[in-house]
Coordinates of C-alpha atoms and ligand atoms in Angstrom, one line a residue:
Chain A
X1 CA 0.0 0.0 0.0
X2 CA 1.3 3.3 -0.8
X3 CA 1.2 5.6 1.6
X4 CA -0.4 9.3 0.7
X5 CA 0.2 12.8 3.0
X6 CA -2.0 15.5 2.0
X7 CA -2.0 19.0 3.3
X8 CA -5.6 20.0 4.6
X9 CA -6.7 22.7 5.5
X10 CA -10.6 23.6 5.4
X11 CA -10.9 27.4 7.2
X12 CA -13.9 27.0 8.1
X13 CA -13.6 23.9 10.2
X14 CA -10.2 23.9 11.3
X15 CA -7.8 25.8 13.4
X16 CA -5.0 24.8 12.0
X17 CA -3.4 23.0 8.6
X18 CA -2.4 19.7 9.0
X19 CA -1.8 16.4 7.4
X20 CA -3.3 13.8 6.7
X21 CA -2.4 10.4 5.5
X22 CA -4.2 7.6 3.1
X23 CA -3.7 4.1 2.1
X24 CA -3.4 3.7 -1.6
X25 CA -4.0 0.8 -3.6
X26 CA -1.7 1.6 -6.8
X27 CA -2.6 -2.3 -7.9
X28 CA 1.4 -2.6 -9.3
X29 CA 0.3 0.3 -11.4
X30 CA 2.5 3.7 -12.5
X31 CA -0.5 6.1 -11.9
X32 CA -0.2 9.7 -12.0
X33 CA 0.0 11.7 -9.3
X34 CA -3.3 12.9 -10.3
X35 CA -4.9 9.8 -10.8
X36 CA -4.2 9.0 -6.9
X37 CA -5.9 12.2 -5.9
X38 CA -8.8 11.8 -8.1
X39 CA -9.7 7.9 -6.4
X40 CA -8.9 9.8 -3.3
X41 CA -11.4 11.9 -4.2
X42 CA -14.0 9.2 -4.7
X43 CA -13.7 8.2 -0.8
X44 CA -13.0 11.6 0.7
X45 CA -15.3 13.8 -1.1
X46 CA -14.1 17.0 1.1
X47 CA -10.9 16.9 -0.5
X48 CA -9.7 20.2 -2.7
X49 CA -7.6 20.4 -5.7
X50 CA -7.5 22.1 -8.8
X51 CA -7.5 20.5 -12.3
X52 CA -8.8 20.7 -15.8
X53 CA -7.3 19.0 -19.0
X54 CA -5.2 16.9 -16.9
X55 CA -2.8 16.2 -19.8
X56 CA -0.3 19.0 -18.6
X57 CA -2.0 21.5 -20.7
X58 CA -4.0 24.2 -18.7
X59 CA -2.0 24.2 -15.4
X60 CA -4.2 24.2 -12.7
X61 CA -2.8 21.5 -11.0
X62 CA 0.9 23.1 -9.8
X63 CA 1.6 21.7 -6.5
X64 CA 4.3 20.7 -4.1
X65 CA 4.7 16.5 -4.7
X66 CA 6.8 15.5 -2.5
X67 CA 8.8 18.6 -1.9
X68 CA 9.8 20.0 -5.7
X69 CA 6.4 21.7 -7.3
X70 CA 4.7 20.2 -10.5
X71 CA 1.8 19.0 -12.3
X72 CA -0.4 16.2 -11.0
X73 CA -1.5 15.3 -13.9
X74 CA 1.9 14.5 -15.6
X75 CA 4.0 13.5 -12.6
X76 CA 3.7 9.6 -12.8
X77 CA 4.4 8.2 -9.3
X78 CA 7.5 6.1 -10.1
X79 CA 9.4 9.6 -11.2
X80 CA 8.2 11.0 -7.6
X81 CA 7.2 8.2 -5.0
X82 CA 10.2 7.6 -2.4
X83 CA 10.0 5.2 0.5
X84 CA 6.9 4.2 -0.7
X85 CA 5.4 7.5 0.4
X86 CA 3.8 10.7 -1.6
X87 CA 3.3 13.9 -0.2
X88 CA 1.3 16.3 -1.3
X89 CA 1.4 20.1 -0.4
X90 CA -0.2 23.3 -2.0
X91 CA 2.2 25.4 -4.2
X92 CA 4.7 27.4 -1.6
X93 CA 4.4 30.9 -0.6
X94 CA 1.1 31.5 -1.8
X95 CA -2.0 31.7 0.5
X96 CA -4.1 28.6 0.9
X97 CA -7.6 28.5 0.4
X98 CA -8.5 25.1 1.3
X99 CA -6.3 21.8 1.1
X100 CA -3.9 22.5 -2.7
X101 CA -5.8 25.4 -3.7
X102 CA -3.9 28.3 -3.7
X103 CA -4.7 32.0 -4.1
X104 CA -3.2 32.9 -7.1
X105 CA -3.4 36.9 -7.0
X106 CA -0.2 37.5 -6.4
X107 CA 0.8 35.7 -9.1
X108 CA -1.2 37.3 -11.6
X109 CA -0.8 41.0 -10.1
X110 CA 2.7 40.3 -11.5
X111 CA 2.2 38.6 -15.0
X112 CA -0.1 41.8 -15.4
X113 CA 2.3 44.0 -14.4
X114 CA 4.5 43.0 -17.6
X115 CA 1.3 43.7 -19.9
X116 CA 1.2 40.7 -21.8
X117 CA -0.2 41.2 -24.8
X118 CA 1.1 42.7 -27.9
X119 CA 1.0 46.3 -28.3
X120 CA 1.7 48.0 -31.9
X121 CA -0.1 51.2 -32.6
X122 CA 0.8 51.0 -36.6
X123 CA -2.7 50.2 -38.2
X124 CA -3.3 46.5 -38.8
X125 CA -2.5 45.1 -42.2
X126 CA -5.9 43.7 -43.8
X127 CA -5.4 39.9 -42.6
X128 CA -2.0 39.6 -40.1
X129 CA 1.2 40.9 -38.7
X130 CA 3.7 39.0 -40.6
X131 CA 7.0 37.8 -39.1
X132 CA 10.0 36.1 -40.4
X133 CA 10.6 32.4 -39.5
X134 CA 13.7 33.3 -38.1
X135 CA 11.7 36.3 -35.6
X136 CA 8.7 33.6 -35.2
X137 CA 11.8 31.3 -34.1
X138 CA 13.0 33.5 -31.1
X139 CA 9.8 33.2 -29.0
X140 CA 10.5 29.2 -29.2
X141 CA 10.8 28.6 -25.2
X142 CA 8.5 31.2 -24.3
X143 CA 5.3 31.1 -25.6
X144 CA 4.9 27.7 -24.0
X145 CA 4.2 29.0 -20.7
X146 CA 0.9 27.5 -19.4
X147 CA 1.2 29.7 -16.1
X148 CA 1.0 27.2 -14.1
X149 CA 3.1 28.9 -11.0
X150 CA 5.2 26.0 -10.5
X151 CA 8.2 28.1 -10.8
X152 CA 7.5 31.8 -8.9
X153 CA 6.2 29.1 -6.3
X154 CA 9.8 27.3 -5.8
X155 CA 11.2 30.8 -6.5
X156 CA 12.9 32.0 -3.0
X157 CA 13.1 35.8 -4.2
X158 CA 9.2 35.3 -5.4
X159 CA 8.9 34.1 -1.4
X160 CA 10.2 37.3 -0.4
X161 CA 9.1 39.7 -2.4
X162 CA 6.2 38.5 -4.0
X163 CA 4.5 41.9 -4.8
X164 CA 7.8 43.2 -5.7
X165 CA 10.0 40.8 -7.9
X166 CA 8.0 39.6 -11.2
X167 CA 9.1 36.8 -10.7
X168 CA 10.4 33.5 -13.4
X169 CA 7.0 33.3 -14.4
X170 CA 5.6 36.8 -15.5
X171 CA 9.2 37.6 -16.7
X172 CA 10.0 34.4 -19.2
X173 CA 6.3 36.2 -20.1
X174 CA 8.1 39.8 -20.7
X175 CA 10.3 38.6 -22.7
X176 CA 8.0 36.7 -24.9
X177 CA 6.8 40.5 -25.6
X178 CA 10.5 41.9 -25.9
X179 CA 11.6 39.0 -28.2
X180 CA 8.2 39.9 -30.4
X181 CA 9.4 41.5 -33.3
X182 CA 5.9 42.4 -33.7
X183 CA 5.8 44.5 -30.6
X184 CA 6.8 48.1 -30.6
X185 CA 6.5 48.9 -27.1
X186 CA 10.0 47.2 -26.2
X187 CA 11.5 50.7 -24.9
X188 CA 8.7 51.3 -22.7
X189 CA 8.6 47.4 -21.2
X190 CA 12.2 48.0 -21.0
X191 CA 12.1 51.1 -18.7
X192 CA 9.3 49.4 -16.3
X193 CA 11.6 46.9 -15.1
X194 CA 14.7 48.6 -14.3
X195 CA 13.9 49.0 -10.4
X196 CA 15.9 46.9 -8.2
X197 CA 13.4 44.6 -7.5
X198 CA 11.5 43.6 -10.8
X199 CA 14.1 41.5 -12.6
X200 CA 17.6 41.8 -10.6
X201 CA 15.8 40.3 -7.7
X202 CA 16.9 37.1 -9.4
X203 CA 19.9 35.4 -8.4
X204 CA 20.3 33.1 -10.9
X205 CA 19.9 30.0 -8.5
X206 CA 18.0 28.0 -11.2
X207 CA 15.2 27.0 -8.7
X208 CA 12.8 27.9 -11.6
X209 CA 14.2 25.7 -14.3
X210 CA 14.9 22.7 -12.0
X211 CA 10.9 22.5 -11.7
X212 CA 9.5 23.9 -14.9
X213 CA 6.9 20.8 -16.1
X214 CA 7.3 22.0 -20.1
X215 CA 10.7 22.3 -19.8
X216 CA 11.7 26.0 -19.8
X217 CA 14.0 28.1 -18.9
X218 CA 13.2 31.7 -17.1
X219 CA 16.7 32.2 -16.0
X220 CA 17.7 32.2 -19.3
X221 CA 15.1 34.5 -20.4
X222 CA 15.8 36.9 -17.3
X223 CA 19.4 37.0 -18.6
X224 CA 18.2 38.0 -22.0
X225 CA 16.0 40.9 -19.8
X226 CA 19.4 41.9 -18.1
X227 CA 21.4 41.8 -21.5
X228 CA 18.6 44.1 -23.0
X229 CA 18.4 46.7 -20.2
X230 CA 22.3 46.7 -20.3
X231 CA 22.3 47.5 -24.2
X232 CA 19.6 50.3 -24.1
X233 CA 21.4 51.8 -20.9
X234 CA 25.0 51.9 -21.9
Chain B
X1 CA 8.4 49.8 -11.9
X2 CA 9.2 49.5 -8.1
X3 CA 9.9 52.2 -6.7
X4 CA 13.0 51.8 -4.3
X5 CA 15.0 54.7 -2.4
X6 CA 17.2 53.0 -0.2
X7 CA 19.2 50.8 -2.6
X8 CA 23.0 51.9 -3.8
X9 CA 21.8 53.2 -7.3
X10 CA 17.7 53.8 -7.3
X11 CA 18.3 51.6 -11.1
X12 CA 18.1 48.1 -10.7
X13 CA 20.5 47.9 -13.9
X14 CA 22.8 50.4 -12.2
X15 CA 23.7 48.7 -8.7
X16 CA 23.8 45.1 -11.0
X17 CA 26.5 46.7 -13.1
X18 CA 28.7 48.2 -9.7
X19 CA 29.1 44.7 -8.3
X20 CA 29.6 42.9 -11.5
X21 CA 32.4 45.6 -12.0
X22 CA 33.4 45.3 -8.4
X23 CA 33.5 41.5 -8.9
X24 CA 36.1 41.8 -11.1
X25 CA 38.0 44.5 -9.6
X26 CA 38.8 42.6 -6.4
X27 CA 39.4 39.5 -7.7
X28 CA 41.9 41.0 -10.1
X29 CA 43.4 42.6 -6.5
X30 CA 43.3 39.7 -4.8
X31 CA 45.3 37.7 -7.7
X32 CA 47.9 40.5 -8.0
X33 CA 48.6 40.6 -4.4
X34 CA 48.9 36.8 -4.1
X35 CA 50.8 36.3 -7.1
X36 CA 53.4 39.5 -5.9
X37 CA 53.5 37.6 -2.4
X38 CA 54.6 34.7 -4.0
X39 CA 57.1 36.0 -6.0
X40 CA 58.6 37.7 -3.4
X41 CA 58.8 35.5 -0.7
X42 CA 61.5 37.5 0.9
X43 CA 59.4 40.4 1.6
X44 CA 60.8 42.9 3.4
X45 CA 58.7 46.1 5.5
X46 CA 60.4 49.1 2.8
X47 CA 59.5 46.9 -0.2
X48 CA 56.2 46.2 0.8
X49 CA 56.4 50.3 2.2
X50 CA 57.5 50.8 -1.3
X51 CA 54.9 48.9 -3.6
X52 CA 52.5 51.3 -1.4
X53 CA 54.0 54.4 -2.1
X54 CA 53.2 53.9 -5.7
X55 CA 50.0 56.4 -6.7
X56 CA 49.0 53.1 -9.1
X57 CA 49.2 51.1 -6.0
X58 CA 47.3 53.4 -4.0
X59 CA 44.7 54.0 -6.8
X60 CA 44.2 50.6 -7.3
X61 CA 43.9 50.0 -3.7
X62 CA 41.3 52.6 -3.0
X63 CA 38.9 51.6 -6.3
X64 CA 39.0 47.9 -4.4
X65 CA 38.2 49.4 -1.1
X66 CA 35.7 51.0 -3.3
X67 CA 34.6 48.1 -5.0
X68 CA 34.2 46.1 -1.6
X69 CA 32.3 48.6 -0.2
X70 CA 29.5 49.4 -2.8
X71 CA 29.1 45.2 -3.6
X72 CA 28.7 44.6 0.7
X73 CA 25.9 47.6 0.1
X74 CA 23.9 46.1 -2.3
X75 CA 24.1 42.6 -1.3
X76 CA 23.3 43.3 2.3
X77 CA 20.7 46.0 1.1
X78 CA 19.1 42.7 -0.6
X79 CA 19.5 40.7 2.0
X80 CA 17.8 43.2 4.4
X81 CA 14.8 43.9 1.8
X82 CA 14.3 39.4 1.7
X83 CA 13.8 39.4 5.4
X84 CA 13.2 42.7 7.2
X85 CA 9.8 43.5 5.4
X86 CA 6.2 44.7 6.9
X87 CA 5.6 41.4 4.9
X88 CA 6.9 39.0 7.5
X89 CA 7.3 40.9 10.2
X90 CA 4.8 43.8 10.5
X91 CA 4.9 47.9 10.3
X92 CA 7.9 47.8 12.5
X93 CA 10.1 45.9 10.3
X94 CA 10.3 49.9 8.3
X95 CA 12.2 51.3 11.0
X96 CA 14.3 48.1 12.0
X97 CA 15.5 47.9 8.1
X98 CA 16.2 51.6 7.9
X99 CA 18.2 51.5 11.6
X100 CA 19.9 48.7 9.9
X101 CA 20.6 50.5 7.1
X102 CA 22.2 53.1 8.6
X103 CA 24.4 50.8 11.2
X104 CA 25.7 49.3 7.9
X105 CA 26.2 52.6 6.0
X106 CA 27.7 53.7 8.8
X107 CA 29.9 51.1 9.2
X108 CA 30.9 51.4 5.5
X109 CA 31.4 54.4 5.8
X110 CA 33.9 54.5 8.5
X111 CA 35.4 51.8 7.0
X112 CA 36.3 53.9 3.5
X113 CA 37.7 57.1 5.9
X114 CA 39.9 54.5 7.8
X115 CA 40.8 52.8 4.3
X116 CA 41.8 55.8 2.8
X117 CA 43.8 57.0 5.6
X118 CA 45.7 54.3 5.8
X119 CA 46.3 54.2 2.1
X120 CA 47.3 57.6 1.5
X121 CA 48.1 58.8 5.5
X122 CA 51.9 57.7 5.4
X123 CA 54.8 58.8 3.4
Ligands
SF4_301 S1 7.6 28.8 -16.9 FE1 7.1 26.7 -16.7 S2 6.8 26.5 -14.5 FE2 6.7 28.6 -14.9 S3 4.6 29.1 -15.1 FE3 5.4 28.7 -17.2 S4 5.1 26.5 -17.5 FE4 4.8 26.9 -15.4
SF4_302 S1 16.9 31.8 -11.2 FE1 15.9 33.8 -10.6 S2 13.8 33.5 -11.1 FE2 14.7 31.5 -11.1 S3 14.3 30.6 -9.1 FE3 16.3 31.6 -9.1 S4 16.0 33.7 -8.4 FE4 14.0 32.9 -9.0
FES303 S1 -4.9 19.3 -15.0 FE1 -4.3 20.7 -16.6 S2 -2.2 20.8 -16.4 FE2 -2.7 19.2 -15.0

């Protein structure tokens, strides 16, 4: 039997946050993470989580599995099960709601911060903004974000400063718009994050890479930021 | 944009750029003086009296003292702003910070006087 600690934490009912552990049946399978929680689910209705697609694609699942942050859905139990244990906690540093939900607001306040969307005031050609396939090419690695939080979360300056420092998250996002070569606004974006605390809060530890479920890379992206600020400032 | 008084440069950019500079200003001092203390072995007080009568010397001296003291600013300044915030610790944590910033600065400061008195005070 495998043994399952969740974080709950209903305000309504209890005091404090605490854990609580299930037997699992896994029947010799390689479930995922999610799969666990879902049957867990089925005998403990008052359970909370968050998920959608559960194929990795609309990350509302981000949580803490057994102490580095990631998607249920995707995070089979043999790449994550030690000691024949799984624990499960909500996302770090962000307020909990009840049991793995999380309040997001933070989180968001910042990825608005960085205005993601495109902004070009020329008028708009009569079907689309074209782009080479060598400028569509540069916003490979960042327009796969799915927001999932999994790395602001495991982010210790995000911990900190969380309504100061963008964050990996919103900033892999601002680049996204910088490397654009359909966005015109790169000056402005450029000048709204040269405090001390929007980008060079990062230390380049690589927390946010080590956990990114898709794979990417904010670090490198914040370097590109830094690179940029340096070139229009010198 | 944050707005931030209390770090070394108010730019973000601009305090990144001192300690990267700094950085390598006193590693570059630290290598010279090791590799001159290992060439000369034999080291005798007017030598060493000597290399530090040298205006180079001296310069280079004070732009590490410099250097050290600008990078312990803006680290510490960071460190201060991760854990002294009315985030964790309430409305007081304003005051501690700034009393902590001015220990430091003060600190620092005397530190560069002393520094350069010692650097340039003898003949
Ligand atoms: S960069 Fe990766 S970990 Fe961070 S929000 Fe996007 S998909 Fe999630
Ligand atoms: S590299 Fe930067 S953004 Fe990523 S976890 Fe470290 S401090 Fe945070
Ligand atoms: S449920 Fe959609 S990403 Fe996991």
């Amino acid at each position: 039997m495998l043994k399952v600690e969740i974080y709950r934490y209903n305000p309504d009912t209890d005091k404090a946050p605490y854990m609580k552990t299930y037997e699992f049946d896994t029947q010799g399978k390689d479930l995922m993470v999610l799969d666990v929680l879902e049957q867990l689910k089925a005998q403990d209705e008052s359970l909370a989580y968050r998920r959608s697609c559960r194929e990795g694609v609309c990350g509302s699942d981000g949580m803490n599995i057994n102490g580095k942050n990631g998607l249920a859905c995707i995070k089979p139990l043999s790449e994550c099960v030690k000691n024949n244990k799984l624990i499960l906690r909500p996302l770090p540093g962000l307020p909990v709601i009840r049991d793995l939900v999380v309040d997001m607001t933070q989180f968001y306040d910042q990825y608005k911060k960085i205005e993601p969307y495109l902004q070009n005031d020329t008028p708009a050609p009569a079907i689309e903004r074209l782009q080479s396939p060598e400028d569509r090419e540069k916003l490979d690695g960042l327009y796969e974000c799915i927001l999932c939080a999994c790395c602001s979360t495991a982010c210790p300056s995000f911990w900190w400063n969380p309504d100061k420092f963008i964050g990996p998250a919103g900033l892999l996002q601002a680049y996204r718009f910088l490397a654009d070569s359909r966005d015109l606004a790169t000056e402005k974006r450029l000048s709204n994050l040269d405090d001390p605390f929007s980008v060079f809060r990062c230390h380049g530890i690589q927390a946010c890479v080590a956990v990114c479920p898709k794979g990417l890379n904010p670090t490198r992206a914040i370097g590109h930021i830094r690179n940029m600020l340096l070139q229009s400032a010198t | 944009m944050v707005t931030s008084i209390t770090s070394f440069g108010r730019s973000g950019l601009y305090d990144w750029l001192i300690q990267r500079v700094g950085a390598a200003v006193m590693a570059a001092y630290t290598i010279f003086i090791t590799i001159y203390l290992m060439t000369n072995p034999e080291l005798t007080f007017e030598q060493w009296h000597a290399l530090f009568g040298q205006l180079w010397m001296r310069v280079f001296s004070l732009v590490t003292l410099l250097s050290f003291i600008s990078h312990a600013w803006i680290g510490l300044w960071a460190v201060l702003t991760d854990y002294l915030t009315v985030r964790l610790m309430g409305n007081k944590a304003t005051i501690l910070r700034i009393f902590a910033q001015m220990m430091l600065g003060g600190v620092a400061i005397t530190y560069l006087v002393w520094g350069i008195e010692i650097i340039w005070g003898f003949n």
